Coordinates of C-alpha atoms in Angstrom, one line a residue:
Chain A
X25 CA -116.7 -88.2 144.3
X26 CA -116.6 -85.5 146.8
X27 CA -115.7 -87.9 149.3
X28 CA -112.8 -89.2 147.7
X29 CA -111.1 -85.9 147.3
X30 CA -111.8 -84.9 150.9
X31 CA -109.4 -88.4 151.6
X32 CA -107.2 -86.7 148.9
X33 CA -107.1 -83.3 150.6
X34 CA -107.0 -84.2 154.0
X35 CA -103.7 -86.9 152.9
X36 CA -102.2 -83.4 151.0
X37 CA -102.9 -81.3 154.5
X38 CA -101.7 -84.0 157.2
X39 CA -98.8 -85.0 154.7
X40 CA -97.6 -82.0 154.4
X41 CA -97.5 -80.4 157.9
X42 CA -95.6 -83.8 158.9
X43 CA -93.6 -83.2 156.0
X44 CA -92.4 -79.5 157.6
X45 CA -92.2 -81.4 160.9
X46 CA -89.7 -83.9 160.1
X47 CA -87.8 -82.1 157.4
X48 CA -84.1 -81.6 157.8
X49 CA -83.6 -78.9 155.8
X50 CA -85.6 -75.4 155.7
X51 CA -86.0 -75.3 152.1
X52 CA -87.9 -78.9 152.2
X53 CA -90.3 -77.7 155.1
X54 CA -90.9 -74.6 152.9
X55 CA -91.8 -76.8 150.5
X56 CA -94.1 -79.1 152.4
X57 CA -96.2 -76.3 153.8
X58 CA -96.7 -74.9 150.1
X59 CA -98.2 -78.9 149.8
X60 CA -100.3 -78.5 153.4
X61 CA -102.1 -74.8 152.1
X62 CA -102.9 -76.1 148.3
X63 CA -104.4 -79.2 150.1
X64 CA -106.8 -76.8 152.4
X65 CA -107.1 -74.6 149.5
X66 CA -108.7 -77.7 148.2
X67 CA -110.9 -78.1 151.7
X68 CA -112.4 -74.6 151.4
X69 CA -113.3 -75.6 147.6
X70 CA -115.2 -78.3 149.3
X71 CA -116.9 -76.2 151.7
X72 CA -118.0 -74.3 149.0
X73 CA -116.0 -71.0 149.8
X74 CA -114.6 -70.2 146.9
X75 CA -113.0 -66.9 147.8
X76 CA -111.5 -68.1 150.8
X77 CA -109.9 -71.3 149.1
X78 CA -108.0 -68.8 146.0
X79 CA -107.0 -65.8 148.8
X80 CA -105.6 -68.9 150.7
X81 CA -103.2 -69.8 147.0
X82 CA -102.1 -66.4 146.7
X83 CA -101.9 -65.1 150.0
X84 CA -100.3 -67.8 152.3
X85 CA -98.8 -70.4 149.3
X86 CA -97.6 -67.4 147.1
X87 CA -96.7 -64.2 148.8
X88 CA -96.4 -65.8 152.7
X89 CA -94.2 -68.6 151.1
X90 CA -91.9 -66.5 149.3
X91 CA -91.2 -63.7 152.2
X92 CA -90.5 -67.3 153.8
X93 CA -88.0 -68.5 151.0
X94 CA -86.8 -65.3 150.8
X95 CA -85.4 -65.3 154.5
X96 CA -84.2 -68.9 154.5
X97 CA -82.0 -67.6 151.6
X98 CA -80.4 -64.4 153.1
X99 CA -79.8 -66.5 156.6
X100 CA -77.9 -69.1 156.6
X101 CA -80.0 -71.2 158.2
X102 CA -79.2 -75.0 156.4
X103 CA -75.7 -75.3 158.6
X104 CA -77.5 -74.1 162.1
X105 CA -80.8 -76.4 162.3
X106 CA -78.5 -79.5 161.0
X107 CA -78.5 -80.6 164.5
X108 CA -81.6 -82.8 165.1
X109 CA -83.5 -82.0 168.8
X110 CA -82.3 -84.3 171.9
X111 CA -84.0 -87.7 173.0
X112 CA -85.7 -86.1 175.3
X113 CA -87.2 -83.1 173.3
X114 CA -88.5 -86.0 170.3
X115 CA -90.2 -88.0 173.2
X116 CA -92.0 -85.0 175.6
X117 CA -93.1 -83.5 171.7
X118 CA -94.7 -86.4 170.2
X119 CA -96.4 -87.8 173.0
X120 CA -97.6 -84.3 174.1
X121 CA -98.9 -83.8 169.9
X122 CA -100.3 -87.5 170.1
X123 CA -102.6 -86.7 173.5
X124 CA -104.3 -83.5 171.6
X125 CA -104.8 -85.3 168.8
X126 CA -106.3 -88.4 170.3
X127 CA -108.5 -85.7 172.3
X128 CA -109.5 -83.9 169.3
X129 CA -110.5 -87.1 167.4
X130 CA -112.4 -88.3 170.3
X131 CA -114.3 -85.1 170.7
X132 CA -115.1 -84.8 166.9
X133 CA -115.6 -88.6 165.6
X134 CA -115.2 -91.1 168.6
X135 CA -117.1 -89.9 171.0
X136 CA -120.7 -91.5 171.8
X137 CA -122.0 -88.4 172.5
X138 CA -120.8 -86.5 169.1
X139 CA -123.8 -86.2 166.7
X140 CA -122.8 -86.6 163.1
X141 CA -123.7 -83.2 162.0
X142 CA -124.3 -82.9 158.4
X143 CA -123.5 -79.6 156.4
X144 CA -126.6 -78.0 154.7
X145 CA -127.1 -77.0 151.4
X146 CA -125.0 -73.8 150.2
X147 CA -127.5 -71.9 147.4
X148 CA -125.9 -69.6 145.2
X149 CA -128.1 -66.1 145.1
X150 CA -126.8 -63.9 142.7
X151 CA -128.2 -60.7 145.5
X152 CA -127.8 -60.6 149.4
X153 CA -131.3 -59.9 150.1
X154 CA -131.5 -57.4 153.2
X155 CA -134.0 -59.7 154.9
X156 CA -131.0 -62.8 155.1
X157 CA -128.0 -60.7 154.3
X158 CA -125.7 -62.9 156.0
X159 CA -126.7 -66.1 155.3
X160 CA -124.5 -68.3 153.8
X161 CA -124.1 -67.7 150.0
X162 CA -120.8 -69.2 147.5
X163 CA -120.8 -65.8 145.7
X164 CA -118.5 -63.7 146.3
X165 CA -120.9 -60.4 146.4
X166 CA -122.8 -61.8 149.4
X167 CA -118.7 -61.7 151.0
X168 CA -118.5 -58.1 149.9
X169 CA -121.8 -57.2 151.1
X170 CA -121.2 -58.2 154.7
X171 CA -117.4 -57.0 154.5
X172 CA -118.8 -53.4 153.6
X173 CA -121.7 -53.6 155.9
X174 CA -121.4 -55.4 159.4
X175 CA -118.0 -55.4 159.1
X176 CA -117.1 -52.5 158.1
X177 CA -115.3 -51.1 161.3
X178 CA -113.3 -54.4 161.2
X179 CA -111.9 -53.5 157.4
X180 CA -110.7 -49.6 158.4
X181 CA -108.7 -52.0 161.5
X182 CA -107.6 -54.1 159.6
X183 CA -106.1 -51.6 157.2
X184 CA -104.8 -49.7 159.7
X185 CA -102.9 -52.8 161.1
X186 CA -101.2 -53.5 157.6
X187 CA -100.0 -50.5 157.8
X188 CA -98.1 -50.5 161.5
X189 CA -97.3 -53.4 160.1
X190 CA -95.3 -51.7 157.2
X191 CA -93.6 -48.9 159.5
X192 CA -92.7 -51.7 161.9
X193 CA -91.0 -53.7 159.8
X194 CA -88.9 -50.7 158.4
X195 CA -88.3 -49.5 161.8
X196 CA -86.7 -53.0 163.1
X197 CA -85.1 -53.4 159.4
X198 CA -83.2 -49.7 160.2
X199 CA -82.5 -49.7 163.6
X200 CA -80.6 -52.8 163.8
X201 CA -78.9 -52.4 160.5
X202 CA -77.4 -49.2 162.2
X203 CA -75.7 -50.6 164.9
X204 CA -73.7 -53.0 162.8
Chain B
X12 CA -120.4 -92.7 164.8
X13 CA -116.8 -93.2 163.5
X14 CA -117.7 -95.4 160.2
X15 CA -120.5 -92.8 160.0
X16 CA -118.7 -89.9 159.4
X17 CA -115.9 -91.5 157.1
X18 CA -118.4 -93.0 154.9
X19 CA -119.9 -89.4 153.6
X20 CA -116.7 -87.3 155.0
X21 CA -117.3 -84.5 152.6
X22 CA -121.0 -83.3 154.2
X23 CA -119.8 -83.7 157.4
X24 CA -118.9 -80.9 160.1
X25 CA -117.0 -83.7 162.0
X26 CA -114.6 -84.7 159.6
X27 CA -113.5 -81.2 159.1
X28 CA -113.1 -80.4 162.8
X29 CA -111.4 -83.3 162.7
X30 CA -109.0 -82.8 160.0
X31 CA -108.5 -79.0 162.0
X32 CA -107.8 -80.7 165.1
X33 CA -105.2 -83.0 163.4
X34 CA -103.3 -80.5 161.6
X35 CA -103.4 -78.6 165.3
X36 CA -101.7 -80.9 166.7
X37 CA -99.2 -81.6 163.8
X38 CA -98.4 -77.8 164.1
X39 CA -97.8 -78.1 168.2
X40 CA -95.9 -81.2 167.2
X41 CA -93.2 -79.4 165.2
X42 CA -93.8 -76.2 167.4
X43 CA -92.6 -78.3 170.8
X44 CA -89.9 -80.2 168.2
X45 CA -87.9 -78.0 166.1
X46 CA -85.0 -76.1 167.0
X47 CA -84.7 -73.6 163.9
X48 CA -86.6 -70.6 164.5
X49 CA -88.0 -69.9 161.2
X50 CA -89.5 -73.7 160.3
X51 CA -91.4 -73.0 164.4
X52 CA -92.5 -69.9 162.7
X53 CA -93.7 -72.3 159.9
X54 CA -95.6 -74.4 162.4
X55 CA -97.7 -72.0 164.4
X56 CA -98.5 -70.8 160.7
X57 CA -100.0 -74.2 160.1
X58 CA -101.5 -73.9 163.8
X59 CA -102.9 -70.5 162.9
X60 CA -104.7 -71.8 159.4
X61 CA -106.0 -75.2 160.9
X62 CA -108.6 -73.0 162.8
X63 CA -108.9 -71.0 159.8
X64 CA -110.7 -74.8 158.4
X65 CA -112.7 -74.7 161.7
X66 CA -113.9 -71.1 161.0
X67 CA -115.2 -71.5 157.4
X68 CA -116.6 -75.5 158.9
X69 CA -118.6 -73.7 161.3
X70 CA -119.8 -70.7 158.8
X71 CA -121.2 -73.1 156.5
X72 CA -122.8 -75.7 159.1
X73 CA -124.5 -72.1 160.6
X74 CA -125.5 -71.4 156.9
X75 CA -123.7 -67.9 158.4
X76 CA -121.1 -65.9 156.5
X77 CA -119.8 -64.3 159.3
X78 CA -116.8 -67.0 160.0
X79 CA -116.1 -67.1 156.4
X80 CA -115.3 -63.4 156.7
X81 CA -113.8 -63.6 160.3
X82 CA -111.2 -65.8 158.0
X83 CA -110.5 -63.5 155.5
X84 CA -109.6 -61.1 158.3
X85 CA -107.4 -63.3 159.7
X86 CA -105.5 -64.3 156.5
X87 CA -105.0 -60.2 156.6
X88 CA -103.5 -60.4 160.0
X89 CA -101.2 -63.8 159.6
X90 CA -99.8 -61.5 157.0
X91 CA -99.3 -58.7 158.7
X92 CA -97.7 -60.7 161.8
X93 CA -95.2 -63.0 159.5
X94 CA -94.2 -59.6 157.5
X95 CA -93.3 -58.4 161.4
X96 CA -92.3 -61.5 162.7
X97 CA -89.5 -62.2 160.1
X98 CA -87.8 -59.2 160.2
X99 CA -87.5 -59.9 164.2
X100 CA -86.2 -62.7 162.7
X101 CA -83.7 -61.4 160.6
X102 CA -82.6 -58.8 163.4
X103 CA -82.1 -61.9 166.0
X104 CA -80.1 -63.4 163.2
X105 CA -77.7 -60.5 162.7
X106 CA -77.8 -59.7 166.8
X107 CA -77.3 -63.6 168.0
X108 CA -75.4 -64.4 164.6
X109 CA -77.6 -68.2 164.7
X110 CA -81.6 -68.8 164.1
X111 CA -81.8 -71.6 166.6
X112 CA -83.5 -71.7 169.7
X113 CA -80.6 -73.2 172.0
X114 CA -78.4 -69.7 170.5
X115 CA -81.0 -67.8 171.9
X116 CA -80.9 -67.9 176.1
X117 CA -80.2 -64.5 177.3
X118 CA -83.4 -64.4 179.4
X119 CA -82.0 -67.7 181.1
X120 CA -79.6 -65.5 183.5

């Protein structure tokens, strides 16, 4: 069962970032990549992180999605991208996307060298116990604990970040809306 | 090896390094092929998430949480950069008046 929606999840993924590839217009792409994150969503459900797999739904196919939709509808972007990429552009891309991806498949699958490596078992503890506080765990207080513990330098960083982020953002919004 | 790892893909590291390493490529693909700036945006996104797969693939092969947090961290900063990113985005539009790449050559003289 698991099986078959990993061939279901992987179609939704590969689909959909071909799907923003080849799309004519922006809104369509959009759309497609919206299809490519519910379809890792559905990856991360099967690599039993289920935190990840719903901050990947909201964060990058709700609020990422809709800052995108948002600035495909105040530029005018549909008239601009119309015209499709030149000969040579179309052959130098593909062939150049086909290589790494013939690399990457020989690396991981074809390879004679590549061991299948099979996934342990992921046990659900309702504690972190100090002694194996970072082992692997699907609840989502084992996340917190090592967030607020090992990591804990990386979340006041991270913080700080959003927020340059947010005086950025109004700085370029202001200063070039002045010089109109 | 290769009828191995599709028969059981769901336990297996490979098939998700795999399926990361596919939608890599896919996201290079469209990077190196589309002239509109905001669906390339859209691309290195998908770049930037397919090693978010490798990550959490990794995390749980280790039996570690570690990379399963490293992603949440960089969900945090993909957010952060497309919040930046798009309003450069919006100020090239209103500066250059266009979103595609072959408006925008003014380091070319």
């Amino acid at each position: 069962m698991s099986d078959f929606l990993f061939y279901c999840f992987a179609a939704l993924i590969l689909l959909g970032a071909i799907g923003v590839v080849i799309s004519r217009s922006a809104v369509s792409a959009a759309m497609s990549m919206i299809v490519a994150f519910i379809g890792m969503s559905g990856l991360f459900l099967l690599l039993e992180t289920f935190l990840v797999a719903i901050l990947q739904v909201f964060v990058y196919a709700g609020a990422v999605m809709v800052l995108f939709l948002f600035v495909i509808m105040l530029l005018n972007v549909e008239d601009s991208s119309r015209k499709g990429p030149d000969f040579l552009t179309v052959v130098a891309s593909t062939f150049s996307a086909l290589v790494l991806g013939s690399i990457f498949t020989y690396l991981f699958v074809l390879s004679p060298e590549s061991a299948d490596l099979a996934l342990p078992f992921a046990h659900a503890e309702e504690l972190p116990s100090i002694a194996h506080a970072n082992d692997f765990c699907t609840s989502a207080k084992t996340f917190g604990f090592s967030l607020f513990t090992k990591y804990l330098l990386l979340v006041q960083v991270a913080g700080f970040l959003l927020l340059l982020s947010i005086v950025g953002v109004v700085y370029l919004s202001q200063s070039t809306g002045s010089q109109k | 090896m290769f009828s191995q790892v599709l028969s059981h893909p769901a336990e297996s590291l490979n098939a998700y390094l795999l399926i990361a390493g596919l939608l890599f490529s896919v996201g290079l693909w469209g990077v190196l092929l589309r002239r509109s700036v905001l669906v390339l945006y859209m691309c290195l996104e998908l770049m930037l998430s397919a090693v978010n797969i490798a990550f959490v693939a990794f995390s749980r092969y280790n039996n570690a949480m570690d990379g399963v947090v490293f992603v949440f961290f960089t969900i945090t900063v993909a957010a952060a950069e497309i919040a930046v990113g798009l309003a450069i985005i919006v100020a090239l539009y209103r500066k250059v008046g266009s979103v595609s790449v072959s408006n925008i050559k003014q380091l070319q003289r």
